[in-house]
Amino acid sequence: MTDTVTKTALITGAARGIGLATAKRFLAEGWQVGLLDIDSAELAKAATAIAQPERTLVLSCDVAFPEQLEAAFAAISRRFGRLDALVNNAGVAVFKPLLETTHDEWQRVLAVNLSGPFLATQLAAPLMADTGGGAVVNIASISGLRASTLRVAYGTSKAALIHLTKQQAMELAALGIRANAVAPGPVETAMARAVHSQEIRADYRDAIPLGRYGLEEELAEAIFFLCSDKASYITGQVIAVDGGFDAAGIGLATLRGERRNM
Ligand SMILES: NC(=O)c1ccc[n+]([C@@H]2O[C@H](COP(=O)([O-])OP(=O)(O)OC[C@H]3O[C@@H](n4cnc5c(N)ncnc54)[C@H](O)[C@@H]3O)[C@@H](O)[C@H]2O)c1
């Protein structure tokens, strides 16, 4: 018997990068997709390029504002009548020394990276529960798994998002909703290509066992898997999609050199 239900995913921060690649992954599997982003112009460009208006809904929204999120979820509900997956991917980074990070920067990073997923999941859960459940995937970071310089706000927000994922998994299981996190290492996004110097790229290649950046599509694959029925017994987990970066810890340059020569 074939399943005639068309599933729906909502992806935040979908105008570009990992979010856009994830939206394309869901569309390729026949899902309907809500693409949400604060950057309306970039979002419109992405939707035009995808060119599947019958299966996409574009939502201009800042995830830090509850009333904007409420309007976005109401629009999803009106248009598709169901929600099966929420990918909390929208995120901002302020990379500054602890002593120079302003209160405003701290609050904005926490509002977007932590409060956004908290609020969006609160709105998603009743919709998902209406059709028997669903899946939430929060996009954290390697910076939430271990500390590093210049990441006092970003890293703290992502570490808190990992714990929020576990809290969500505990309480939403009763509604048939799974919650997991994906922690990317450095990903070959347009932004990374623009801001990472040759020296930084070489350092990453040296420190990452697989010796390269991740691809947006590799992140989208893990995110889609966690939202799919193939992950039906996985909840409350963090999967680092990072080429082994987290497993390697800080390592020693000399020993890494020996590894390269093995
Ligand atoms: N690229 C990496 O190397 C990397 C590594 C670790 C974690 N991540 C995480 O992955 C996620 C996606 O990263 P990316 O590299 O694709 O970033 P990106 O900057 O290319 O895309 C992020 C998208 O989120 C949108 N956005 C930002 N603030 C928003 C808000 N308040 N409301 C709605 N949309 C908003 C942006 O407009 C943008 O389209 C982020 O959460 C990021 O922290 C990325």
mmCIF file of C-alpha atoms and ligand atoms in Angstrom:
data_model
loop_
_atom_site.group_PDB
_atom_site.id
_atom_site.type_symbol
_atom_site.label_atom_id
_atom_site.label_comp_id
_atom_site.label_asym_id
_atom_site.label_seq_id
_atom_site.Cartn_x
_atom_site.Cartn_y
_atom_site.Cartn_z
ATOM 1 C CA MET A 1 0.000 0.000 0.000
ATOM 2 C CA THR A 2 1.423 3.403 -0.905
ATOM 3 C CA ASP A 3 1.430 6.273 1.559
ATOM 4 C CA THR A 4 -0.603 9.119 0.041
ATOM 5 C CA VAL A 5 0.157 11.682 2.768
ATOM 6 C CA THR A 6 2.457 14.493 1.651
ATOM 7 C CA LYS A 7 4.569 15.478 4.615
ATOM 8 C CA THR A 8 5.486 19.052 5.518
ATOM 9 C CA ALA A 9 8.718 20.490 6.903
ATOM 10 C CA LEU A 10 9.429 23.993 8.165
ATOM 11 C CA ILE A 11 13.052 25.101 7.892
ATOM 12 C CA THR A 12 14.279 28.315 9.493
ATOM 13 C CA GLY A 13 17.195 30.207 7.976
ATOM 14 C CA ALA A 14 16.342 28.628 4.620
ATOM 15 C CA ALA A 15 17.418 31.442 2.297
ATOM 16 C CA ARG A 16 20.944 30.113 1.881
ATOM 17 C CA GLY A 17 23.624 27.788 3.234
ATOM 18 C CA ILE A 18 22.751 24.684 5.239
ATOM 19 C CA GLY A 19 19.070 25.691 5.521
ATOM 20 C CA LEU A 20 18.617 26.026 1.762
ATOM 21 C CA ALA A 21 20.416 22.725 1.091
ATOM 22 C CA THR A 22 18.130 21.093 3.667
ATOM 23 C CA ALA A 23 15.017 22.548 2.034
ATOM 24 C CA LYS A 24 16.145 21.089 -1.301
ATOM 25 C CA ARG A 25 16.753 17.692 0.348
ATOM 26 C CA PHE A 26 13.189 17.550 1.705
ATOM 27 C CA LEU A 27 11.762 18.694 -1.645
ATOM 28 C CA ALA A 28 13.726 15.957 -3.421
ATOM 29 C CA GLU A 29 11.949 13.418 -1.176
ATOM 30 C CA GLY A 30 8.541 14.801 -2.172
ATOM 31 C CA TRP A 31 7.861 16.823 0.980
ATOM 32 C CA GLN A 32 6.156 20.233 1.124
ATOM 33 C CA VAL A 33 8.470 22.835 2.623
ATOM 34 C CA GLY A 34 8.042 26.128 4.446
ATOM 35 C CA LEU A 35 11.158 28.231 3.909
ATOM 36 C CA LEU A 36 11.504 30.818 6.666
ATOM 37 C CA ASP A 37 14.132 33.557 6.836
ATOM 38 C CA ILE A 38 14.687 37.119 8.046
ATOM 39 C CA ASP A 39 16.281 38.045 4.695
ATOM 40 C CA SER A 40 13.246 38.424 2.424
ATOM 41 C CA ALA A 41 15.236 39.349 -0.694
ATOM 42 C CA GLU A 42 17.564 36.323 -0.479
ATOM 43 C CA LEU A 43 14.591 34.093 0.370
ATOM 44 C CA ALA A 44 12.681 35.281 -2.712
ATOM 45 C CA LYS A 45 15.740 34.528 -4.865
ATOM 46 C CA ALA A 46 16.036 31.026 -3.373
ATOM 47 C CA ALA A 47 12.341 30.298 -3.931
ATOM 48 C CA THR A 48 12.540 31.496 -7.537
ATOM 49 C CA ALA A 49 15.519 29.210 -8.149
ATOM 50 C CA ILE A 50 13.745 26.217 -6.546
ATOM 51 C CA ALA A 51 10.741 26.934 -8.803
ATOM 52 C CA GLN A 52 8.261 24.648 -7.035
ATOM 53 C CA PRO A 53 5.586 27.119 -5.884
ATOM 54 C CA GLU A 54 2.998 24.379 -5.425
ATOM 55 C CA ARG A 55 5.123 22.671 -2.750
ATOM 56 C CA THR A 56 6.846 25.634 -1.087
ATOM 57 C CA LEU A 57 5.751 28.480 1.161
ATOM 58 C CA VAL A 58 8.013 31.475 1.731
ATOM 59 C CA LEU A 59 7.858 33.038 5.200
ATOM 60 C CA SER A 60 9.581 36.312 6.115
ATOM 61 C CA CYS A 61 10.195 36.177 9.837
ATOM 62 C CA ASP A 62 12.693 36.965 12.588
ATOM 63 C CA VAL A 63 12.740 33.892 14.852
ATOM 64 C CA ALA A 64 13.579 36.044 17.867
ATOM 65 C CA PHE A 65 10.056 37.540 17.858
ATOM 66 C CA PRO A 66 7.187 35.346 19.130
ATOM 67 C CA GLU A 67 4.470 37.248 17.249
ATOM 68 C CA GLN A 68 6.318 36.852 13.925
ATOM 69 C CA LEU A 69 6.734 33.133 14.556
ATOM 70 C CA GLU A 70 3.047 32.804 15.460
ATOM 71 C CA ALA A 71 2.102 34.360 12.112
ATOM 72 C CA ALA A 72 4.488 32.029 10.269
ATOM 73 C CA PHE A 73 3.086 28.877 11.909
ATOM 74 C CA ALA A 74 -0.473 30.060 11.269
ATOM 75 C CA ALA A 75 0.446 30.454 7.583
ATOM 76 C CA ILE A 76 1.949 26.932 7.469
ATOM 77 C CA SER A 77 -1.156 25.501 9.060
ATOM 78 C CA ARG A 78 -3.487 27.330 6.624
ATOM 79 C CA ARG A 79 -1.474 26.340 3.573
ATOM 80 C CA PHE A 80 -0.451 22.745 4.288
ATOM 81 C CA GLY A 81 -2.714 21.729 7.200
ATOM 82 C CA ARG A 82 0.010 19.695 8.902
ATOM 83 C CA LEU A 83 3.596 19.802 10.128
ATOM 84 C CA ASP A 84 5.868 16.771 10.327
ATOM 85 C CA ALA A 85 9.345 18.274 10.749
ATOM 86 C CA LEU A 86 10.816 21.478 12.137
ATOM 87 C CA VAL A 87 14.464 22.318 11.466
ATOM 88 C CA ASN A 88 15.646 25.120 13.742
ATOM 89 C CA ASN A 89 18.579 26.202 11.594
ATOM 90 C CA ALA A 90 18.509 30.037 11.658
ATOM 91 C CA GLY A 91 21.528 31.254 13.555
ATOM 92 C CA VAL A 92 23.804 34.231 13.990
ATOM 93 C CA ALA A 93 27.430 34.384 15.039
ATOM 94 C CA VAL A 94 29.306 37.135 16.838
ATOM 95 C CA PHE A 95 32.951 36.125 17.118
ATOM 96 C CA LYS A 96 34.505 38.486 19.659
ATOM 97 C CA PRO A 97 36.629 38.299 22.818
ATOM 98 C CA LEU A 98 34.602 37.827 26.009
ATOM 99 C CA LEU A 99 35.632 41.226 27.373
ATOM 100 C CA GLU A 100 34.553 43.010 24.180
ATOM 101 C CA THR A 101 31.201 41.298 23.650
ATOM 102 C CA THR A 102 28.432 43.802 24.379
ATOM 103 C CA HIS A 103 25.239 43.064 26.261
ATOM 104 C CA ASP A 104 23.254 43.747 23.065
ATOM 105 C CA GLU A 105 25.369 41.257 21.071
ATOM 106 C CA TRP A 106 25.029 38.631 23.804
ATOM 107 C CA GLN A 107 21.254 39.097 23.944
ATOM 108 C CA ARG A 108 20.779 39.003 20.162
ATOM 109 C CA VAL A 109 22.808 35.797 19.769
ATOM 110 C CA LEU A 110 20.844 34.090 22.546
ATOM 111 C CA ALA A 111 17.530 35.413 21.206
ATOM 112 C CA VAL A 112 18.098 34.036 17.696
ATOM 113 C CA ASN A 113 20.063 30.849 18.444
ATOM 114 C CA LEU A 114 18.300 29.711 21.637
ATOM 115 C CA SER A 115 14.969 31.521 22.177
ATOM 116 C CA GLY A 116 14.069 31.103 18.477
ATOM 117 C CA PRO A 117 14.207 27.279 18.608
ATOM 118 C CA PHE A 118 12.436 27.305 22.002
ATOM 119 C CA LEU A 119 9.549 29.410 20.678
ATOM 120 C CA ALA A 120 9.316 27.711 17.276
ATOM 121 C CA THR A 121 9.174 24.259 18.868
ATOM 122 C CA GLN A 122 6.414 25.379 21.249
ATOM 123 C CA LEU A 123 4.379 26.421 18.202
ATOM 124 C CA ALA A 124 5.261 23.319 16.171
ATOM 125 C CA ALA A 125 4.398 20.717 18.817
ATOM 126 C CA PRO A 126 0.574 21.076 18.812
ATOM 127 C CA LEU A 127 0.518 21.042 15.000
ATOM 128 C CA MET A 128 2.660 17.897 14.890
ATOM 129 C CA ALA A 129 0.617 16.257 17.638
ATOM 130 C CA ASP A 130 -2.576 16.779 15.567
ATOM 131 C CA THR A 131 -1.299 14.250 13.027
ATOM 132 C CA GLY A 132 0.335 11.833 15.455
ATOM 133 C CA GLY A 133 3.757 13.414 15.980
ATOM 134 C CA GLY A 134 6.847 14.582 14.140
ATOM 135 C CA ALA A 135 10.503 15.501 14.514
ATOM 136 C CA VAL A 136 12.484 18.555 15.562
ATOM 137 C CA VAL A 137 16.121 19.008 14.575
ATOM 138 C CA ASN A 138 18.081 21.842 16.151
ATOM 139 C CA ILE A 139 21.224 22.972 14.371
ATOM 140 C CA ALA A 140 23.857 23.441 17.045
ATOM 141 C CA SER A 141 27.613 23.573 16.371
ATOM 142 C CA ILE A 142 30.905 22.024 17.279
ATOM 143 C CA SER A 143 31.221 25.300 19.262
ATOM 144 C CA GLY A 144 28.458 24.020 21.556
ATOM 145 C CA LEU A 145 30.357 20.811 22.276
ATOM 146 C CA ARG A 146 33.677 22.346 23.215
ATOM 147 C CA ALA A 147 34.952 25.802 24.085
ATOM 148 C CA SER A 148 37.058 27.943 21.831
ATOM 149 C CA THR A 149 38.242 31.544 21.738
ATOM 150 C CA LEU A 150 35.933 34.340 20.478
ATOM 151 C CA ARG A 151 32.782 32.261 20.959
ATOM 152 C CA VAL A 152 31.489 33.316 24.365
ATOM 153 C CA ALA A 153 28.002 34.184 23.075
ATOM 154 C CA TYR A 154 27.833 31.832 20.070
ATOM 155 C CA GLY A 155 29.289 28.781 21.812
ATOM 156 C CA THR A 156 27.190 29.314 24.935
ATOM 157 C CA SER A 157 24.008 29.655 22.847
ATOM 158 C CA LYS A 158 24.797 26.422 20.987
ATOM 159 C CA ALA A 159 25.657 24.494 24.183
ATOM 160 C CA ALA A 160 22.340 25.646 25.636
ATOM 161 C CA LEU A 161 20.575 24.609 22.418
ATOM 162 C CA ILE A 162 21.992 21.102 22.855
ATOM 163 C CA HIS A 163 20.545 20.938 26.347
ATOM 164 C CA LEU A 164 17.236 22.411 25.112
ATOM 165 C CA THR A 165 17.133 19.535 22.596
ATOM 166 C CA LYS A 166 17.322 17.013 25.432
ATOM 167 C CA GLN A 167 14.613 18.835 27.396
ATOM 168 C CA GLN A 168 12.408 18.841 24.300
ATOM 169 C CA ALA A 169 13.039 15.122 23.757
ATOM 170 C CA MET A 170 11.964 14.347 27.338
ATOM 171 C CA GLU A 171 8.659 16.205 27.241
ATOM 172 C CA LEU A 172 7.619 15.914 23.604
ATOM 173 C CA ALA A 173 8.015 12.121 23.412
ATOM 174 C CA ALA A 174 4.535 11.842 24.932
ATOM 175 C CA LEU A 175 3.192 13.676 21.855
ATOM 176 C CA GLY A 176 5.046 11.384 19.428
ATOM 177 C CA ILE A 177 7.662 14.059 18.711
ATOM 178 C CA ARG A 178 11.380 13.292 18.557
ATOM 179 C CA ALA A 179 13.994 16.026 19.105
ATOM 180 C CA ASN A 180 17.633 15.780 18.085
ATOM 181 C CA ALA A 181 20.515 18.139 17.364
ATOM 182 C CA VAL A 182 23.067 18.237 14.583
ATOM 183 C CA ALA A 183 26.403 19.856 15.403
ATOM 184 C CA PRO A 184 28.218 20.896 12.221
ATOM 185 C CA GLY A 185 31.948 21.396 12.109
ATOM 186 C CA PRO A 186 33.189 23.940 9.555
ATOM 187 C CA VAL A 187 30.972 23.805 6.478
ATOM 188 C CA GLU A 188 31.829 24.988 2.987
ATOM 189 C CA THR A 189 29.177 27.740 2.857
ATOM 190 C CA ALA A 190 29.467 30.945 0.843
ATOM 191 C CA MET A 191 30.176 32.757 4.108
ATOM 192 C CA ALA A 192 32.953 30.379 5.165
ATOM 193 C CA ARG A 193 34.535 30.741 1.723
ATOM 194 C CA ALA A 194 34.408 34.521 2.088
ATOM 195 C CA VAL A 195 35.655 34.923 5.662
ATOM 196 C CA HIS A 196 38.078 32.044 6.283
ATOM 197 C CA SER A 197 41.644 32.976 5.332
ATOM 198 C CA GLN A 198 43.974 30.441 3.699
ATOM 199 C CA GLU A 199 45.690 30.022 7.098
ATOM 200 C CA ILE A 200 42.402 29.189 8.843
ATOM 201 C CA ARG A 201 41.474 26.743 6.089
ATOM 202 C CA ALA A 202 44.857 25.029 6.449
ATOM 203 C CA ASP A 203 44.440 24.841 10.251
ATOM 204 C CA TYR A 204 41.028 23.213 9.880
ATOM 205 C CA ARG A 205 42.346 20.699 7.360
ATOM 206 C CA ASP A 206 45.116 19.862 9.827
ATOM 207 C CA ALA A 207 42.812 19.479 12.867
ATOM 208 C CA ILE A 208 39.974 17.539 11.207
ATOM 209 C CA PRO A 209 40.627 13.792 10.775
ATOM 210 C CA LEU A 210 38.809 13.705 7.409
ATOM 211 C CA GLY A 211 40.998 16.634 6.347
ATOM 212 C CA ARG A 212 38.381 18.892 4.782
ATOM 213 C CA TYR A 213 35.326 21.111 5.366
ATOM 214 C CA GLY A 214 31.863 19.581 5.323
ATOM 215 C CA LEU A 215 29.489 20.186 2.433
ATOM 216 C CA GLU A 216 26.061 21.753 2.898
ATOM 217 C CA GLU A 217 24.572 18.610 1.330
ATOM 218 C CA GLU A 218 26.296 16.387 3.917
ATOM 219 C CA LEU A 219 24.605 18.370 6.674
ATOM 220 C CA ALA A 220 21.255 18.213 4.876
ATOM 221 C CA GLU A 221 21.574 14.417 4.647
ATOM 222 C CA ALA A 222 21.985 13.998 8.428
ATOM 223 C CA ILE A 223 19.167 16.472 9.135
ATOM 224 C CA PHE A 224 16.806 14.716 6.730
ATOM 225 C CA PHE A 225 17.650 11.317 8.205
ATOM 226 C CA LEU A 226 16.821 12.521 11.730
ATOM 227 C CA CYS A 227 13.463 13.856 10.505
ATOM 228 C CA SER A 228 12.622 10.678 8.603
ATOM 229 C CA ASP A 229 10.955 7.509 9.855
ATOM 230 C CA LYS A 230 14.333 5.784 9.509
ATOM 231 C CA ALA A 231 15.306 7.585 12.732
ATOM 232 C CA SER A 232 12.115 6.510 14.511
ATOM 233 C CA TYR A 233 13.911 5.325 17.695
ATOM 234 C CA ILE A 234 16.396 8.215 17.944
ATOM 235 C CA THR A 235 15.594 11.119 20.238
ATOM 236 C CA GLY A 236 17.536 13.386 22.582
ATOM 237 C CA GLN A 237 20.793 12.891 20.652
ATOM 238 C CA VAL A 238 23.444 15.197 19.247
ATOM 239 C CA ILE A 239 25.120 14.079 16.037
ATOM 240 C CA ALA A 240 28.320 15.896 15.172
ATOM 241 C CA VAL A 241 28.666 16.101 11.393
ATOM 242 C CA ASP A 242 32.212 17.333 11.566
ATOM 243 C CA GLY A 243 34.699 15.002 9.880
ATOM 244 C CA GLY A 244 35.789 13.707 13.304
ATOM 245 C CA PHE A 245 36.698 17.156 14.689
ATOM 246 C CA ASP A 246 34.936 16.622 18.039
ATOM 247 C CA ALA A 247 36.231 13.079 18.489
ATOM 248 C CA ALA A 248 39.800 14.251 17.905
ATOM 249 C CA GLY A 249 39.746 16.830 20.693
ATOM 250 C CA ILE A 250 42.506 19.354 20.570
ATOM 251 C CA GLY A 251 45.164 16.794 19.534
ATOM 252 C CA LEU A 252 48.862 17.489 19.163
ATOM 253 C CA ALA A 253 50.367 18.862 15.975
ATOM 254 C CA THR A 254 53.269 16.376 16.161
ATOM 255 C CA LEU A 255 50.975 13.365 16.535
ATOM 256 C CA ARG A 256 48.754 14.650 13.746
ATOM 257 C CA GLY A 257 51.862 14.861 11.591
ATOM 258 C CA GLU A 258 52.586 11.188 12.375
ATOM 259 C CA ARG A 259 49.001 10.320 11.425
ATOM 260 C CA ARG A 260 49.420 12.047 8.080
ATOM 261 C CA ASN A 261 52.537 9.971 7.451
ATOM 262 C CA MET A 262 50.886 6.640 8.340
HETATM 263 N N1 LIG B 1 28.656 27.117 8.300
HETATM 264 C C1 LIG B 1 29.281 26.568 9.318
HETATM 265 O O1 LIG B 1 30.493 26.312 9.247
HETATM 266 C C2 LIG B 1 28.522 26.201 10.580
HETATM 267 C C3 LIG B 1 29.202 25.511 11.575
HETATM 268 C C4 LIG B 1 28.529 25.179 12.747
HETATM 269 C C5 LIG B 1 27.207 25.529 12.904
HETATM 270 N N2 LIG B 1 26.542 26.212 11.921
HETATM 271 C C6 LIG B 1 25.138 26.560 12.158
HETATM 272 O O2 LIG B 1 24.343 26.129 11.061
HETATM 273 C C7 LIG B 1 23.242 27.018 10.889
HETATM 274 C C8 LIG B 1 23.221 27.511 9.451
HETATM 275 O O3 LIG B 1 24.469 28.097 9.163
HETATM 276 P P1 LIG B 1 24.945 28.586 7.713
HETATM 277 O O4 LIG B 1 26.408 28.463 7.678
HETATM 278 O O5 LIG B 1 24.118 27.965 6.662
HETATM 279 O O6 LIG B 1 24.640 30.148 7.921
HETATM 280 P P2 LIG B 1 24.177 31.293 6.929
HETATM 281 O O7 LIG B 1 24.530 32.569 7.613
HETATM 282 O O8 LIG B 1 24.659 31.043 5.534
HETATM 283 O O9 LIG B 1 22.591 31.093 6.933
HETATM 284 C C9 LIG B 1 21.821 31.380 8.066
HETATM 285 C C10 LIG B 1 20.466 31.858 7.593
HETATM 286 O O10 LIG B 1 19.703 32.199 8.761
HETATM 287 C C11 LIG B 1 19.058 33.435 8.515
HETATM 288 N N3 LIG B 1 18.785 34.101 9.790
HETATM 289 C C12 LIG B 1 19.691 34.705 10.602
HETATM 290 N N4 LIG B 1 19.057 35.246 11.650
HETATM 291 C C13 LIG B 1 17.736 34.974 11.499
HETATM 292 C C14 LIG B 1 16.587 35.277 12.269
HETATM 293 N N5 LIG B 1 16.679 35.991 13.394
HETATM 294 N N6 LIG B 1 15.393 34.820 11.847
HETATM 295 C C15 LIG B 1 15.280 34.112 10.691
HETATM 296 N N7 LIG B 1 16.336 33.815 9.914
HETATM 297 C C16 LIG B 1 17.561 34.244 10.321
HETATM 298 C C17 LIG B 1 20.025 34.222 7.636
HETATM 299 O O11 LIG B 1 19.371 35.268 6.947
HETATM 300 C C18 LIG B 1 20.569 33.123 6.722
HETATM 301 O O12 LIG B 1 19.799 32.981 5.551
HETATM 302 C C19 LIG B 1 23.422 28.145 11.917
HETATM 303 O O13 LIG B 1 22.613 27.872 13.045
HETATM 304 C C20 LIG B 1 24.892 28.052 12.267
HETATM 305 O O14 LIG B 1 25.153 28.556 13.558
HETATM 306 C C21 LIG B 1 27.184 26.564 10.761
#
